[in-house]
Amino acid sequence: MNLRERLDHARTTGDFDPLLEAIPYARFLGFTVMRDGSDLIGKMSYADHLVGNAKVQALHGGTLGALLELTAVCKLLSVGDSVAVPKTVNITVEYLRAGRMTDTFARATVTRHGRRVANVRVLAYQDDPSKPVAAANAHFLLSPPP
């Protein structure tokens, strides 16, 4: 299955697994996408190699940033008609509290979706969505359909 077929499959079925299997970093992170009604939630399953500071038992900040970015990309793929994976223009990550050694989830909100550019706000949380461990604002370049 090529990338275009994987994108089409993800859009039509809501199953992002074939697309994520093609991304080695997503596999390394244990990243999956779950549906919550019409919305989607990114999940990074806990694994020992994701720990950044064992003394305080905290996840590595880079893994949290990757979770935020991957969730934003999947959100854009689910709502848009782009023919390619959105390209990150910039992303600003805010680390709000230490991410404990447990599964982490993220929810993205598209704040602007134009023909060529999209802006997304993402919050990462563990047990309680009202207590995020990290947040991000990201801007993406979109490839419009031909």
XYZ file of N, CA and C in Angstrom:
438
model
N 0.850 -1.168 0.000
C 0.000 0.000 0.000
C 0.904 1.242 0.000
N 0.716 2.127 -0.983
C 1.534 3.334 -1.031
C 0.966 4.411 -0.100
N 1.672 5.523 0.030
C 1.274 6.576 0.955
C -0.111 7.126 0.628
N -0.389 7.338 -0.639
C -1.695 7.876 -1.035
C -2.822 6.925 -0.627
N -2.601 5.631 -0.832
C -3.608 4.637 -0.435
C -3.783 4.609 1.083
N -2.679 4.763 1.808
C -2.751 4.791 3.269
C -3.517 6.020 3.753
N -3.276 7.175 3.099
C -4.010 8.394 3.449
C -5.498 8.230 3.175
N -5.837 7.717 2.017
C -7.243 7.499 1.671
C -7.908 6.544 2.650
N -7.195 5.475 3.009
C -7.733 4.500 3.962
C -8.004 5.175 5.310
N -7.063 5.988 5.786
C -7.223 6.670 7.073
C -8.419 7.611 7.047
N -8.594 8.336 5.960
C -9.713 9.281 5.854
C -11.067 8.578 5.782
N -11.146 7.533 5.003
C -12.441 6.895 4.790
C -12.858 5.990 5.947
N -11.898 5.334 6.592
C -12.244 4.388 7.652
C -11.987 4.920 9.057
N -11.145 5.960 9.175
C -10.751 6.438 10.495
C -9.670 5.582 11.125
N -9.171 4.585 10.377
C -8.123 3.689 10.854
C -6.768 4.212 10.370
N -5.998 4.781 11.285
C -4.707 5.361 10.945
C -3.557 4.366 11.060
N -3.835 3.135 11.501
C -2.768 2.160 11.729
C -1.879 1.922 10.508
N -2.442 1.681 9.300
C -1.553 1.459 8.152
C -0.654 2.663 7.850
N -1.183 3.858 8.048
C -0.383 5.065 7.822
C 0.724 5.171 8.871
N 0.388 4.939 10.127
C 1.366 5.065 11.204
C 2.433 3.978 11.141
N 2.089 2.818 10.596
C 3.077 1.750 10.435
C 4.194 2.163 9.475
N 3.904 3.106 8.595
C 4.898 3.569 7.623
C 5.832 4.630 8.208
N 5.583 5.049 9.448
C 6.379 6.095 10.088
C 7.175 5.462 11.233
N 8.473 5.211 11.016
C 9.269 4.530 12.058
C 9.229 5.231 13.414
N 9.245 6.555 13.429
C 9.245 7.267 14.705
C 7.934 7.054 15.449
N 6.824 6.987 14.726
C 5.528 6.724 15.365
C 5.529 5.337 15.999
N 6.125 4.370 15.317
C 6.223 3.019 15.887
C 7.108 3.030 17.130
N 8.226 3.755 17.079
C 9.143 3.850 18.217
C 8.441 4.431 19.441
N 7.585 5.418 19.225
C 6.865 6.071 20.317
C 5.684 5.249 20.830
N 5.280 4.237 20.095
C 4.066 3.514 20.458
C 2.836 4.368 20.216
N 2.894 5.184 19.161
C 1.824 6.145 18.857
C 0.676 5.460 18.129
N -0.531 5.698 18.606
C -1.740 5.215 17.943
C -2.771 6.334 17.961
N -3.806 6.162 17.159
C -4.900 7.124 17.111
C -6.188 6.395 17.454
N -6.971 7.010 18.336
C -8.264 6.454 18.726
C -9.347 7.450 18.347
N -10.529 6.957 18.080
C -11.681 7.824 17.798
C -12.439 8.094 19.086
N -12.888 9.331 19.238
C -13.753 9.739 20.346
C -14.931 10.452 19.715
N -15.897 9.686 19.268
C -16.998 10.258 18.505
C -16.476 10.716 17.160
N -16.668 11.982 16.847
C -16.169 12.521 15.579
C -14.741 13.050 15.707
N -14.223 13.085 16.923
C -12.873 13.596 17.160
C -11.887 12.440 17.236
N -10.599 12.769 17.206
C -9.591 11.735 17.382
C -8.639 12.131 18.494
N -8.067 11.103 19.118
C -7.136 11.296 20.222
C -5.864 10.516 19.904
N -4.724 11.191 19.996
C -3.443 10.519 19.838
C -3.044 9.898 21.163
N -2.438 8.732 21.099
C -2.002 8.043 22.321
C -0.555 7.596 22.161
N 0.243 7.900 23.172
C 1.618 7.407 23.234
C 1.668 6.432 24.405
N 1.776 5.147 24.083
C 1.820 4.118 25.119
C 3.152 4.181 25.852
N 3.092 4.092 27.177
C 4.313 4.183 27.971
C 5.254 3.012 27.663
N 6.538 3.330 27.588
C 7.607 2.339 27.481
C 8.842 2.935 28.160
N 9.692 2.096 28.693
C 10.878 2.571 29.428
C 11.788 3.473 28.596
N 11.880 3.219 27.290
C 12.791 4.023 26.469
C 12.277 5.452 26.245
N 11.072 5.776 26.710
C 10.535 7.131 26.570
C 10.867 8.026 27.765
N 11.501 7.468 28.774
C 11.834 8.221 29.986
C 13.023 9.120 29.711
N 12.900 10.381 30.104
C 13.984 11.339 29.918
C 14.793 11.533 31.180
N 14.135 11.453 32.324
C 14.816 11.648 33.591
C 14.301 10.603 34.577
N 15.085 9.572 34.779
C 14.662 8.473 35.655
C 14.606 8.895 37.116
N 15.421 9.880 37.502
C 15.428 10.309 38.911
C 14.083 10.890 39.324
N 13.479 11.670 38.455
C 12.166 12.252 38.779
C 11.044 11.493 38.092
N 11.393 10.404 37.406
C 10.432 9.551 36.705
C 9.546 10.368 35.764
N 10.200 11.042 34.814
C 9.491 11.894 33.873
C 9.785 11.471 32.437
N 8.782 11.613 31.587
C 8.948 11.337 30.162
C 9.887 12.359 29.541
N 10.571 11.966 28.486
C 11.446 12.875 27.747
C 10.586 13.924 27.045
N 11.006 15.167 27.104
C 10.251 16.252 26.478
C 10.109 16.082 24.976
N 11.117 15.504 24.333
C 11.045 15.290 22.887
C 9.945 14.323 22.505
N 9.695 13.322 23.359
C 8.614 12.381 23.049
C 7.258 13.067 23.181
N 7.136 13.967 24.157
C 5.885 14.719 24.301
C 5.672 15.638 23.097
N 6.745 16.298 22.658
C 6.647 17.157 21.477
C 6.247 16.370 20.237
N 6.820 15.177 20.082
C 6.481 14.331 18.932
C 5.032 13.878 18.997
N 4.552 13.540 20.194
C 3.137 13.178 20.362
C 2.233 14.326 19.919
N 2.564 15.533 20.338
C 1.762 16.706 19.973
C 1.751 16.913 18.461
N 2.927 16.834 17.843
C 3.020 17.062 16.401
C 2.308 15.969 15.606
N 2.508 14.718 15.975
C 1.849 13.623 15.258
C 0.327 13.702 15.391
N -0.146 14.082 16.562
C -1.595 14.222 16.757
C -2.138 15.340 15.877
N -1.423 16.448 15.791
C -1.855 17.557 14.936
C -1.903 17.131 13.473
N -0.894 16.413 13.017
C -0.857 15.946 11.621
C -2.028 15.007 11.346
N -2.278 14.077 12.250
C -3.401 13.144 12.059
C -4.740 13.878 12.050
N -4.864 14.881 12.892
C -6.100 15.678 12.901
C -6.299 16.368 11.551
N -5.240 16.973 11.035
C -5.352 17.644 9.736
C -5.671 16.651 8.626
N -5.074 15.476 8.672
C -5.361 14.462 7.654
C -6.813 14.005 7.725
N -7.376 14.000 8.926
C -8.751 13.530 9.076
C -9.786 14.560 8.635
N -9.440 15.842 8.674
C -10.424 16.873 8.319
C -10.189 17.509 6.953
N -9.018 17.291 6.373
C -8.694 17.967 5.115
C -8.772 17.062 3.916
N -8.470 17.654 2.773
C -8.447 16.886 1.531
C -7.073 16.987 0.870
N -6.055 17.238 1.699
C -4.684 17.342 1.212
C -4.253 16.031 0.568
N -3.428 16.130 -0.452
C -2.947 14.934 -1.151
C -1.636 14.421 -0.569
N -1.126 15.096 0.450
C 0.142 14.694 1.068
C 0.089 14.997 2.556
N 1.035 14.437 3.279
C 1.139 14.709 4.708
C 1.517 16.182 4.882
N 0.820 16.917 5.763
C 1.154 18.336 5.987
C 2.598 18.491 6.456
N 3.226 19.551 6.007
C 4.613 19.837 6.399
C 4.606 20.852 7.548
N 5.369 20.553 8.568
C 5.447 21.454 9.714
C 6.231 22.703 9.332
N 5.614 23.862 9.501
C 6.299 25.135 9.291
C 7.003 25.503 10.591
N 6.258 25.494 11.683
C 6.857 25.684 13.006
C 5.922 25.104 14.062
N 6.524 24.803 15.205
C 5.758 24.291 16.333
C 6.375 24.851 17.604
N 5.529 25.334 18.486
C 5.968 25.844 19.780
C 5.352 24.962 20.845
N 6.204 24.326 21.628
C 5.738 23.414 22.667
C 5.894 24.077 24.024
N 4.859 23.978 24.826
C 4.876 24.492 26.194
C 4.826 23.286 27.136
N 5.859 23.122 27.947
C 5.896 22.034 28.920
C 5.302 22.562 30.219
N 4.179 21.996 30.626
C 3.408 22.548 31.733
C 3.652 21.831 33.064
N 3.950 20.552 33.005
C 4.251 19.754 34.200
C 4.964 18.491 33.749
N 5.591 17.805 34.673
C 6.317 16.586 34.312
C 5.339 15.507 33.854
N 5.663 14.890 32.734
C 4.874 13.768 32.258
C 5.297 12.517 32.999
N 4.372 11.937 33.739
C 4.688 10.736 34.514
C 4.892 9.533 33.602
N 5.382 8.467 34.177
C 5.671 7.257 33.422
C 4.387 6.430 33.265
N 3.521 6.914 32.372
C 2.248 6.269 32.077
C 1.825 6.683 30.665
N 0.771 6.084 30.152
C 0.283 6.449 28.817
C -0.092 7.922 28.781
N 0.160 8.541 27.635
C -0.128 9.966 27.460
C -1.007 10.125 26.233
N -1.973 11.033 26.317
C -2.943 11.258 25.257
C -2.851 12.696 24.781
N -3.326 12.948 23.568
C -3.329 14.322 23.036
C -4.566 14.534 22.180
N -5.096 15.735 22.258
C -6.263 16.125 21.470
C -5.936 17.427 20.744
N -6.221 17.454 19.458
C -5.891 18.617 18.623
C -7.157 19.352 18.210
N -7.031 20.665 18.099
C -8.101 21.522 17.604
C -7.543 22.359 16.465
N -8.174 22.290 15.313
C -7.752 23.114 14.174
C -8.328 24.503 14.392
N -7.444 25.491 14.535
C -7.896 26.858 14.783
C -8.053 27.648 13.491
N -7.373 27.223 12.439
C -7.532 27.836 11.114
C -7.132 26.806 10.071
N -7.993 26.621 9.088
C -7.692 25.675 8.010
C -7.940 26.372 6.687
N -6.864 26.860 6.101
C -6.970 27.511 4.799
C -6.653 26.528 3.687
N -6.500 27.067 2.500
C -6.186 26.223 1.349
C -4.736 25.745 1.378
N -3.825 26.592 1.885
C -2.393 26.270 1.876
C -1.765 26.138 3.267
N -2.393 26.738 4.287
C -1.817 26.752 5.635
C -2.893 26.391 6.654
N -2.475 25.677 7.689
C -3.383 25.348 8.789
C -2.679 25.605 10.113
N -3.451 26.054 11.098
C -2.952 26.274 12.450
C -3.684 25.309 13.384
N -2.925 24.697 14.290
C -3.497 23.687 15.177
C -3.005 23.923 16.605
N -3.903 23.761 17.569
C -3.578 23.803 19.000
C -3.753 22.384 19.533
N -2.765 21.880 20.272
C -2.797 20.508 20.775
C -2.506 20.512 22.273
N -3.263 19.709 23.014
C -3.031 19.539 24.449
C -2.740 18.072 24.729
N -1.687 17.809 25.508
C -1.340 16.450 25.931
C -1.652 16.306 27.415
N -2.238 15.178 27.770
C -2.620 14.926 29.150
C -2.424 13.446 29.464
N -2.523 13.121 30.744
C -2.388 11.720 31.134
C -3.702 11.213 31.729
N -3.999 11.507 32.949
C -5.230 11.006 33.557
C -6.409 11.956 33.388
N -6.132 13.239 33.425
C -7.193 14.244 33.447
C -6.979 15.257 32.326
N -7.894 15.320 31.338
C -7.730 16.276 30.234
C -7.670 17.732 30.684
N -8.196 18.033 31.874
C -8.160 19.420 32.354
C -6.815 19.775 32.990
N -5.901 18.792 33.085
C -4.566 19.035 33.634
C -3.517 18.597 32.618
N -3.325 19.404 31.571
C -2.368 19.013 30.518
C -0.927 19.014 31.020
N -0.131 18.101 30.444
C 1.303 18.061 30.759
C 2.091 18.889 29.753
N 1.525 19.080 28.557
C 2.187 19.884 27.529
C 1.129 20.393 26.554
N 1.475 21.471 25.869
C 0.589 22.049 24.859
C 1.452 22.534 23.703
N 0.840 22.676 22.552
C 1.593 23.161 21.393
C 0.698 23.965 20.479
N 1.306 24.944 19.828
C 0.705 25.656 18.706
C 1.569 25.318 17.507
N 0.930 24.860 16.433
C 1.690 24.442 15.258
C 1.079 25.012 13.998
N 1.930 25.277 13.028
C 1.519 25.788 11.728
C 2.026 24.821 10.669
N 1.162 24.479 9.732
C 1.479 23.479 8.718
C 1.222 24.002 7.326
N 2.063 23.573 6.392
C 1.874 23.851 4.973
C 1.119 22.675 4.390
N 0.028 22.960 3.687
C -0.803 21.933 3.096
C -0.561 21.849 1.589
N -0.729 20.651 1.046
C -0.665 20.473 -0.396
C -2.098 20.340 -0.895
N -2.596 21.355 -1.584
C -3.992 21.290 -2.034
C -4.175 20.203 -3.088
N -5.396 19.671 -3.180
C -5.639 18.665 -4.229
C -5.444 19.260 -5.618
N -5.069 18.424 -6.579
C -4.821 18.949 -7.922
C -6.098 19.434 -8.599
